[in-house]
């Protein structure tokens, strides 16, 4: 089983739609969780950290479910500029970040 | 943007030749990482460093070595390049390790022919 698993997509949604991504992780001892965004042929950049209490940043909401070992990302009112690959990132062994394979989102007009 | 640069940005090399990729940072961050990214696999950790001369292996370290003689530089060497090492290589830095944001370089596209 992979340490971090994501649905690769693609998710094709119209502008204004709400879309949700899930990610599961295998290491129950993990303490740090992130969502990164990667545009085509670019480097990944941090979108948001994921806290136990859940957190929101504008149209983006991230949540953590420790019991079921998954994290989620909700994007409301999708924009064309949201089209990208979203990477789930989980703390691995000490000092290591483990990346999921990414979920591709395509927002169309 | 974080001060992290990779060189070269693109390289084509022949099978069996040694190749060194350089990652340079100006942020004085303690942790530095080398990842490779391939379709269907996402980002996979090759090696990482938690200080000068302190390095450890990641999940795909075979065929790669690293060195960190200064805080600002982290070198990745392919001792004898193979076609399976054709990939996009990303360097990343972070200040306090896993609990903080990692900043990535722009990547090096390596082709082994």
CSV table of C-alpha atoms in Angstrom, one decimal:
chain,number,residue,atom,x,y,z
A,1,UNK,CA,0.0,0.0,0.0
A,2,UNK,CA,1.3,3.4,-0.9
A,3,UNK,CA,2.0,5.8,2.0
A,4,UNK,CA,-0.1,8.5,0.5
A,5,UNK,CA,-2.9,7.8,-2.0
A,6,UNK,CA,-4.9,10.2,-4.2
A,7,UNK,CA,-7.4,9.8,-7.0
A,8,UNK,CA,-5.3,11.0,-10.0
A,9,UNK,CA,-8.4,12.4,-11.8
A,10,UNK,CA,-8.7,14.4,-13.9
A,11,UNK,CA,-11.6,16.2,-12.4
A,12,UNK,CA,-13.3,18.3,-15.1
A,13,UNK,CA,-15.6,20.9,-13.6
A,14,UNK,CA,-17.3,24.1,-14.8
A,15,UNK,CA,-16.5,27.5,-13.4
A,16,UNK,CA,-18.4,28.1,-10.2
A,17,UNK,CA,-18.6,24.5,-9.2
A,18,UNK,CA,-17.6,23.0,-5.9
A,19,UNK,CA,-15.1,20.2,-6.0
A,20,UNK,CA,-13.6,18.0,-3.3
A,21,UNK,CA,-10.4,15.9,-3.3
A,22,UNK,CA,-9.6,13.2,-0.8
A,23,UNK,CA,-6.3,11.7,0.2
A,24,UNK,CA,-5.6,8.7,2.4
A,25,UNK,CA,-2.4,8.1,4.4
A,26,UNK,CA,-1.0,4.9,6.0
A,27,UNK,CA,1.2,6.2,8.8
A,28,UNK,CA,-1.1,6.7,11.8
A,29,UNK,CA,1.7,8.5,13.6
A,30,UNK,CA,1.8,11.3,11.0
A,31,UNK,CA,1.5,14.8,12.5
A,32,UNK,CA,1.9,17.2,9.6
A,33,UNK,CA,-0.3,17.5,6.6
A,34,UNK,CA,-0.3,19.8,3.6
A,35,UNK,CA,-1.9,20.5,0.2
A,36,UNK,CA,0.5,21.7,-2.5
A,37,UNK,CA,-0.5,23.0,-5.9
A,38,UNK,CA,1.6,22.3,-9.0
A,39,UNK,CA,1.0,24.0,-12.3
A,40,UNK,CA,2.0,22.3,-15.5
A,41,UNK,CA,5.8,22.1,-15.8
A,42,UNK,CA,6.3,24.2,-12.7
A,43,UNK,CA,7.5,23.5,-9.2
A,44,UNK,CA,5.0,22.6,-6.4
A,45,UNK,CA,4.0,25.4,-4.1
A,46,UNK,CA,2.3,25.3,-0.7
A,47,UNK,CA,-1.4,25.9,-0.9
A,48,UNK,CA,-2.3,25.3,2.7
A,49,UNK,CA,-1.4,23.3,5.8
A,50,UNK,CA,-4.0,21.0,7.3
A,51,UNK,CA,-4.8,21.3,10.9
A,52,UNK,CA,-6.7,19.0,13.2
A,53,UNK,CA,-9.5,21.5,13.6
A,54,UNK,CA,-9.8,22.1,9.9
A,55,UNK,CA,-8.9,25.4,8.3
A,56,UNK,CA,-10.2,27.7,5.6
A,57,UNK,CA,-8.5,30.1,3.3
A,58,UNK,CA,-10.9,32.0,1.1
A,59,UNK,CA,-12.5,29.5,-1.3
A,60,UNK,CA,-10.4,26.6,0.0
A,61,UNK,CA,-11.1,24.4,3.0
A,62,UNK,CA,-8.9,21.6,4.3
A,63,UNK,CA,-9.9,19.0,6.8
A,64,UNK,CA,-8.3,16.2,8.6
A,65,UNK,CA,-9.9,12.9,9.7
A,66,UNK,CA,-7.4,11.1,11.9
A,67,UNK,CA,-9.7,8.2,12.7
A,68,UNK,CA,-10.1,7.3,9.0
A,69,UNK,CA,-6.6,8.6,8.1
A,70,UNK,CA,-7.6,10.9,5.3
A,71,UNK,CA,-7.4,14.6,4.5
A,72,UNK,CA,-9.6,16.5,2.1
A,73,UNK,CA,-9.5,19.7,0.1
A,74,UNK,CA,-12.7,21.5,-0.9
A,75,UNK,CA,-12.7,24.3,-3.5
A,76,UNK,CA,-15.8,26.4,-3.8
A,77,UNK,CA,-16.7,28.6,-6.7
A,78,UNK,CA,-14.0,27.2,-9.0
A,79,UNK,CA,-12.1,29.6,-11.2
A,80,UNK,CA,-10.3,28.8,-14.4
A,81,UNK,CA,-7.1,29.7,-12.6
A,82,UNK,CA,-7.7,26.8,-10.2
A,83,UNK,CA,-6.8,24.4,-13.0
A,84,UNK,CA,-3.7,22.6,-11.7
A,85,UNK,CA,-2.5,19.4,-10.0
A,86,UNK,CA,-3.1,19.2,-6.2
A,87,UNK,CA,-0.6,17.3,-4.2
A,88,UNK,CA,-1.4,15.8,-0.9
A,89,UNK,CA,1.6,15.8,1.4
A,90,UNK,CA,2.0,13.9,4.7
A,91,UNK,CA,4.8,13.6,7.2
A,92,UNK,CA,6.7,10.4,6.7
A,93,UNK,CA,9.5,9.2,8.9
A,94,UNK,CA,11.5,11.9,10.7
A,95,UNK,CA,12.3,14.8,8.5
A,96,UNK,CA,10.6,13.4,5.4
A,97,UNK,CA,7.7,14.7,3.4
A,98,UNK,CA,5.8,12.1,1.4
A,99,UNK,CA,3.9,13.2,-1.6
A,100,UNK,CA,0.9,11.7,-3.2
A,101,UNK,CA,0.8,11.4,-7.0
A,102,UNK,CA,-1.5,14.4,-7.3
A,103,UNK,CA,-5.1,15.0,-8.5
A,104,UNK,CA,-5.5,17.0,-11.7
A,105,UNK,CA,-8.2,19.6,-11.8
A,106,UNK,CA,-9.4,21.2,-15.0
A,107,UNK,CA,-11.9,24.0,-14.7
A,108,UNK,CA,-13.7,24.9,-18.0
A,109,UNK,CA,-15.8,28.0,-18.9
B,1,UNK,CA,9.9,33.7,-3.6
B,2,UNK,CA,12.4,31.6,-1.6
B,3,UNK,CA,16.0,31.9,-2.8
B,4,UNK,CA,16.6,28.5,-4.3
B,5,UNK,CA,18.1,27.8,-7.7
B,6,UNK,CA,18.8,24.6,-9.5
B,7,UNK,CA,21.4,24.1,-12.2
B,8,UNK,CA,21.4,23.1,-14.9
B,9,UNK,CA,17.7,23.5,-15.8
B,10,UNK,CA,17.9,21.1,-18.7
B,11,UNK,CA,20.5,18.4,-19.5
B,12,UNK,CA,20.8,15.6,-22.0
B,13,UNK,CA,23.5,13.1,-21.3
B,14,UNK,CA,24.5,9.7,-22.5
B,15,UNK,CA,24.1,6.4,-20.7
B,16,UNK,CA,27.0,5.6,-18.4
B,17,UNK,CA,28.2,9.1,-17.9
B,18,UNK,CA,28.3,10.8,-14.5
B,19,UNK,CA,26.0,13.8,-13.9
B,20,UNK,CA,25.9,16.3,-11.1
B,21,UNK,CA,22.9,18.5,-10.4
B,22,UNK,CA,23.3,21.5,-8.1
B,23,UNK,CA,20.9,23.1,-5.7
B,24,UNK,CA,21.8,26.4,-4.2
B,25,UNK,CA,19.9,28.3,-1.5
B,26,UNK,CA,20.2,31.7,0.0
B,27,UNK,CA,17.7,31.2,2.8
B,28,UNK,CA,20.1,29.5,5.3
B,29,UNK,CA,17.6,26.7,5.7
B,30,UNK,CA,18.8,23.6,7.5
B,31,UNK,CA,16.9,20.9,5.5
B,32,UNK,CA,17.4,20.2,1.8
B,33,UNK,CA,15.8,17.5,-0.3
B,34,UNK,CA,16.2,16.0,-3.7
B,35,UNK,CA,13.0,14.6,-5.4
B,36,UNK,CA,12.3,13.1,-8.8
B,37,UNK,CA,9.0,13.4,-10.5
B,38,UNK,CA,7.7,10.9,-13.0
B,39,UNK,CA,4.2,10.4,-14.5
B,40,UNK,CA,2.2,8.1,-12.3
B,41,UNK,CA,4.6,8.3,-9.4
B,42,UNK,CA,4.4,11.8,-8.2
B,43,UNK,CA,7.3,13.2,-6.3
B,44,UNK,CA,9.6,10.6,-4.7
B,45,UNK,CA,12.4,11.4,-2.3
B,46,UNK,CA,15.9,10.5,-3.4
B,47,UNK,CA,18.1,11.9,-0.6
B,48,UNK,CA,17.8,14.6,2.0
B,49,UNK,CA,20.1,16.6,4.3
B,50,UNK,CA,19.5,17.9,7.8
B,51,UNK,CA,22.7,19.8,8.0
B,52,UNK,CA,26.2,20.2,6.6
B,53,UNK,CA,27.6,16.7,5.9
B,54,UNK,CA,24.4,15.1,7.4
B,55,UNK,CA,22.5,13.2,4.8
B,56,UNK,CA,20.2,10.3,4.6
B,57,UNK,CA,18.5,8.1,1.9
B,58,UNK,CA,15.0,8.5,0.7
B,59,UNK,CA,12.8,5.9,-1.0
B,60,UNK,CA,14.6,5.8,-4.4
B,61,UNK,CA,18.2,6.4,-3.6
B,62,UNK,CA,19.8,3.6,-5.6
B,63,UNK,CA,22.1,5.0,-8.3
B,64,UNK,CA,22.3,8.4,-6.6
B,65,UNK,CA,24.7,10.0,-4.2
B,66,UNK,CA,24.6,13.4,-2.5
B,67,UNK,CA,27.0,15.8,-0.8
B,68,UNK,CA,26.5,18.9,1.3
B,69,UNK,CA,29.8,20.6,2.3
B,70,UNK,CA,28.1,24.0,2.8
B,71,UNK,CA,24.7,25.0,4.1
B,72,UNK,CA,23.8,26.6,0.8
B,73,UNK,CA,24.7,23.8,-1.6
B,74,UNK,CA,23.3,20.3,-2.0
B,75,UNK,CA,24.7,18.3,-4.9
B,76,UNK,CA,23.0,15.2,-6.5
B,77,UNK,CA,25.3,12.9,-8.4
B,78,UNK,CA,24.3,10.2,-10.8
B,79,UNK,CA,27.4,8.0,-10.8
B,80,UNK,CA,26.6,6.3,-14.1
B,81,UNK,CA,23.4,7.6,-15.7
B,82,UNK,CA,20.8,5.2,-17.0
B,83,UNK,CA,17.7,5.7,-19.1
B,84,UNK,CA,15.5,5.0,-16.0
B,85,UNK,CA,16.9,8.1,-14.4
B,86,UNK,CA,15.4,10.3,-17.1
B,87,UNK,CA,13.1,12.5,-15.0
B,88,UNK,CA,12.4,15.9,-13.6
B,89,UNK,CA,14.5,16.6,-10.5
B,90,UNK,CA,13.3,19.0,-7.9
B,91,UNK,CA,15.3,20.4,-5.0
B,92,UNK,CA,13.5,21.6,-1.9
B,93,UNK,CA,14.4,23.4,1.3
B,94,UNK,CA,12.7,23.9,4.6
B,95,UNK,CA,13.6,25.6,7.8
B,96,UNK,CA,12.6,23.2,10.5
B,97,UNK,CA,11.9,20.0,8.7
B,98,UNK,CA,8.7,18.2,8.2
B,99,UNK,CA,6.5,20.6,10.2
B,100,UNK,CA,7.1,23.6,8.0
B,101,UNK,CA,6.6,24.6,4.4
B,102,UNK,CA,9.0,23.3,1.8
B,103,UNK,CA,10.1,25.6,-1.0
B,104,UNK,CA,11.0,24.1,-4.3
B,105,UNK,CA,13.4,25.0,-7.0
B,106,UNK,CA,12.2,25.2,-10.6
B,107,UNK,CA,13.4,21.8,-11.4
B,108,UNK,CA,16.0,20.2,-13.7
B,109,UNK,CA,14.8,18.2,-16.7
B,110,UNK,CA,17.3,15.4,-17.3
B,111,UNK,CA,17.2,13.1,-20.3
B,112,UNK,CA,19.5,10.1,-20.5
B,113,UNK,CA,19.9,8.7,-24.0
